[in-house]
Protein backbone atom coordinates (compact mmCIF):
# COMPACT_ATOMS: atom_id res chain seq x y z
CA UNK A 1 38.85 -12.75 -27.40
CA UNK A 2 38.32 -11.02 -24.12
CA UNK A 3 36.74 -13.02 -21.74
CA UNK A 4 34.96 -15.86 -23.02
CA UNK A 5 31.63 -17.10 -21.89
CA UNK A 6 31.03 -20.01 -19.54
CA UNK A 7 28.30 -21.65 -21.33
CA UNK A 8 26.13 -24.97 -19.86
CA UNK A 9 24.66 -26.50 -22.53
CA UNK A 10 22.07 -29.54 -22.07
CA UNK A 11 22.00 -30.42 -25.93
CA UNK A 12 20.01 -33.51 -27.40
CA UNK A 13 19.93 -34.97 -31.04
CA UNK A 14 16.80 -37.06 -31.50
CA UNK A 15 18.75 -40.58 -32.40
CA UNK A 16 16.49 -41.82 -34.80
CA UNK A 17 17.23 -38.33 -37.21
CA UNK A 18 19.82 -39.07 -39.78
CA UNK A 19 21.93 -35.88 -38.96
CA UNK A 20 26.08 -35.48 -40.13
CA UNK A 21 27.85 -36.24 -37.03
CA UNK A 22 29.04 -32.86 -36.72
CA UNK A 23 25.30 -31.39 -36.46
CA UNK A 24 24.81 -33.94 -33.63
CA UNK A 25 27.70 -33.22 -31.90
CA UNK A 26 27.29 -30.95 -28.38
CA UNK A 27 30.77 -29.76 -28.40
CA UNK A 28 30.42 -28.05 -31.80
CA UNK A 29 26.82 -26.44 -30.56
CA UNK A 30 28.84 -25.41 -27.10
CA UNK A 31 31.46 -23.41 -29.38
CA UNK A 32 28.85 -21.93 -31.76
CA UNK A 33 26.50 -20.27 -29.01
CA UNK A 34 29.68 -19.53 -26.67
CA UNK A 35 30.70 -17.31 -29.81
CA UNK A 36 27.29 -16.25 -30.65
CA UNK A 37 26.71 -15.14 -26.78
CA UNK A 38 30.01 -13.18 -26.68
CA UNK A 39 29.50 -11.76 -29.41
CA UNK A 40 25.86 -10.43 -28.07
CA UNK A 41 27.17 -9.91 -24.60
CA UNK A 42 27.51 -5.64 -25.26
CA UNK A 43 24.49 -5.51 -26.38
CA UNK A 44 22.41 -6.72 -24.16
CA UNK A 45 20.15 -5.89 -21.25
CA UNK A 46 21.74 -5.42 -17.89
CA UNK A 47 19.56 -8.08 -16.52
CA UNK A 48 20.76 -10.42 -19.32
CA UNK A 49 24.12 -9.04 -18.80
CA UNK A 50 26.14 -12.63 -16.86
CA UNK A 51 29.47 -14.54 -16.68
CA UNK A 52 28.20 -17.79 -17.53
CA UNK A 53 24.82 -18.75 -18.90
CA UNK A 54 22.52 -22.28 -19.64
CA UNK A 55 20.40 -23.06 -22.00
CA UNK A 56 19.07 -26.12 -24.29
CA UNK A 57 19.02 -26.94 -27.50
CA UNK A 58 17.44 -30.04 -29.12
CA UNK A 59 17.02 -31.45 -32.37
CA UNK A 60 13.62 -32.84 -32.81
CA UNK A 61 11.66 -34.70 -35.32
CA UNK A 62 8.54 -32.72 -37.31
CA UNK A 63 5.96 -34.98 -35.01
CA UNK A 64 7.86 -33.71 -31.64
CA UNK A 65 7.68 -30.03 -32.73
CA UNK A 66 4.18 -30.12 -33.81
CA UNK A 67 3.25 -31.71 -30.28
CA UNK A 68 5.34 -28.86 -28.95
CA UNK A 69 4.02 -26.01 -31.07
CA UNK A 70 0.64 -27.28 -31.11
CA UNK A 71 0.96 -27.49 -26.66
CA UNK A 72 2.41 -23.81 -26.29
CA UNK A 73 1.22 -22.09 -29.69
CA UNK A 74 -2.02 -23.41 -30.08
CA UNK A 75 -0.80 -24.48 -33.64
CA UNK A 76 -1.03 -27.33 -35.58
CA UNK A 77 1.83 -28.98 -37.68
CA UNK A 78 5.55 -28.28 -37.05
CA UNK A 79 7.19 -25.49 -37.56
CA UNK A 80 11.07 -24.81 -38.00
CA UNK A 81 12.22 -23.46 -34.72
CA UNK A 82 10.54 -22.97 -30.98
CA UNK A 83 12.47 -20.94 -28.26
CA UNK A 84 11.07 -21.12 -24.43
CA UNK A 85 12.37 -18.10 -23.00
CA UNK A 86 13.45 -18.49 -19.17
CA UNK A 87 14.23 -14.62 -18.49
CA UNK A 88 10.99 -12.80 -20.38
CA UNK A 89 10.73 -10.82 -17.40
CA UNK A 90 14.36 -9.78 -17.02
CA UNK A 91 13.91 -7.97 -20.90
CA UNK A 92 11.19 -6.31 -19.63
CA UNK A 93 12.70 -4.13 -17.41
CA UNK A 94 11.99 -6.32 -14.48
CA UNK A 95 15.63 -6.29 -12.03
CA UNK A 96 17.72 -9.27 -12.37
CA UNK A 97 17.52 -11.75 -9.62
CA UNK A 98 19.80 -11.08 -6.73
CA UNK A 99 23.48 -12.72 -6.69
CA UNK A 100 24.08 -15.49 -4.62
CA UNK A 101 27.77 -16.38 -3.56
CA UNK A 102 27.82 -18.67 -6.08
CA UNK A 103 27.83 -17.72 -9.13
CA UNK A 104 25.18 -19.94 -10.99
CA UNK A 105 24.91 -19.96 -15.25
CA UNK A 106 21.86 -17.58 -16.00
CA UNK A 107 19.03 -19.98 -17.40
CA UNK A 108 17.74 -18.64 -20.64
CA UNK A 109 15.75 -21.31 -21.23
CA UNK A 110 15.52 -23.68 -24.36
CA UNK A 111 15.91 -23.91 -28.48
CA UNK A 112 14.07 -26.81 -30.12
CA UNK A 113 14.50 -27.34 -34.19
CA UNK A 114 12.93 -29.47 -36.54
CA UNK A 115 15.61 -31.36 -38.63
CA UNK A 116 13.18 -32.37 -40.88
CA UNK A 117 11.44 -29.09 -41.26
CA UNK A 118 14.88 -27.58 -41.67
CA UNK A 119 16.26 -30.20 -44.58
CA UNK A 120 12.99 -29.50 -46.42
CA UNK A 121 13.08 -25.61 -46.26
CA UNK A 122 17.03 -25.08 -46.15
CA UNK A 123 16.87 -25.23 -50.44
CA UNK A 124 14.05 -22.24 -50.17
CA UNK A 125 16.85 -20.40 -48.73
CA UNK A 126 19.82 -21.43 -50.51
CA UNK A 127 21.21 -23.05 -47.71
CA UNK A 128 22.09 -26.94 -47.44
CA UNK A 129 21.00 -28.26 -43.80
CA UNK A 130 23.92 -27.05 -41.36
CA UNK A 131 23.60 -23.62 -42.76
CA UNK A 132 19.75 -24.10 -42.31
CA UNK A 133 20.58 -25.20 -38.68
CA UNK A 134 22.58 -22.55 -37.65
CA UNK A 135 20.28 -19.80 -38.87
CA UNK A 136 17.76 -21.58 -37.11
CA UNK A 137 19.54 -21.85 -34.09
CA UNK A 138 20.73 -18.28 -34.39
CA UNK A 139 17.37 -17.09 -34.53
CA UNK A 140 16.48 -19.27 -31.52
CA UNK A 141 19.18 -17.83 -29.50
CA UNK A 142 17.96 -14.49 -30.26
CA UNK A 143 14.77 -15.22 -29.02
CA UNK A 144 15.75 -16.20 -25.57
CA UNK A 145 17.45 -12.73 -25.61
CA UNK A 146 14.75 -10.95 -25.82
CA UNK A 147 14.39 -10.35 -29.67
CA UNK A 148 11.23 -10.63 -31.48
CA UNK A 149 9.66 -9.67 -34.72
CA UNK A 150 5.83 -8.50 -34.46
CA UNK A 151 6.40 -6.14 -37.46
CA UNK A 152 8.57 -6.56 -40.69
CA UNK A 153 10.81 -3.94 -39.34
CA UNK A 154 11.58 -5.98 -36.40
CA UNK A 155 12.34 -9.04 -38.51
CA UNK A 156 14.62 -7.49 -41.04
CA UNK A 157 16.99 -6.19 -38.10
CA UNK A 158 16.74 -9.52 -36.63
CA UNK A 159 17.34 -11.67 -39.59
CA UNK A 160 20.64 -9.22 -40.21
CA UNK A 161 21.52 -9.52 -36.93
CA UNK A 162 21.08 -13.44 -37.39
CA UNK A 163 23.28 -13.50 -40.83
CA UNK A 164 26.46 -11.23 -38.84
CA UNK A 165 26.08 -13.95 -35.67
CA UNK A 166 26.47 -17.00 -38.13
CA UNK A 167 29.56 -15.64 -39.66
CA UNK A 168 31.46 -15.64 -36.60
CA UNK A 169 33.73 -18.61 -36.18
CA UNK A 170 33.71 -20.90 -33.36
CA UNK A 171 36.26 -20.80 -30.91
CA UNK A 172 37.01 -24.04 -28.89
């Protein structure tokens, strides 16, 4: 690997979730979206473009999600996955904030999955949950990149960028 990414990751497992230990364990989610991000890094955005980055990811229950998406989607019920951008404006085309002497971690803001929605629709896909999870999360991460999908085009080159991300082995 070239150089690695310096990743801050504030990660939290709702306790009461029956999850396998290594689902709910931050240092596996720390080496998954390390890998995931240097494996983005060429791609993206100059403004996205940083040494070390922060983000969240948290693993909710279906009635903590539905508050959530029902809050900032004007949705009801849960739904599988929410990502809160941080740096919108910086894949707009907007210029990156200016450097300070320290270098701080980028904030691109946070990932929130539904275990429960996950277990129930991971069998839909053909996946059993930590598959599920790390599409999910993949997805989630993509989203705080800047990716979307307003039009089935958009999806399909999002979900394929999604299956080559979750193939790529952590690294500790």
């Amino acid at each position: 690997m070239a150089t690695s990414i310096d990743l801050d990751l504030a990660f939290s497992a709702d306790p009461d979730l029956e999850v396998a230990p290594l689902l709910s364990d931050a240092d596996h989610w720390q080496a998954l979206l390390s890998a995931w991000l240097h494996q983005l890094a060429p791609e993206l955005p100059a403004a996205l473009q940083a040494p070390a980055y922060s983000l969240g990811l948290s693993l909710v229950t279906d009635a903590e999600i539905a508050e959530l998406n029902a809050d900032w989607r004007q949705k009801e019920g849960p739904t599988d996955v929410l990502a809160f951008a941080a740096q919108d404006e910086a894949t707009d085309g907007a210029p990156p904030l200016p450097a300070s002497g320290e270098a701080e971690p980028l904030e691109l803001g946070d990932i929130v999955i539904s275990i429960e929605t996950a277990a129930r629709q991971a069998p839909e896909h053909g996946h059993d949950l930590e598959q599920e999870l790390l599409f999910l999360a993949s997805h989630g991460l993509l989203h705080l990149l800047g990716w979307d999908h307003p039009d089935e085009a958009s999806l399909a080159a999002m979900l394929a960028r999604q299956e080559r991300l979750v193939k790529v082995p952590a690294e500790p």
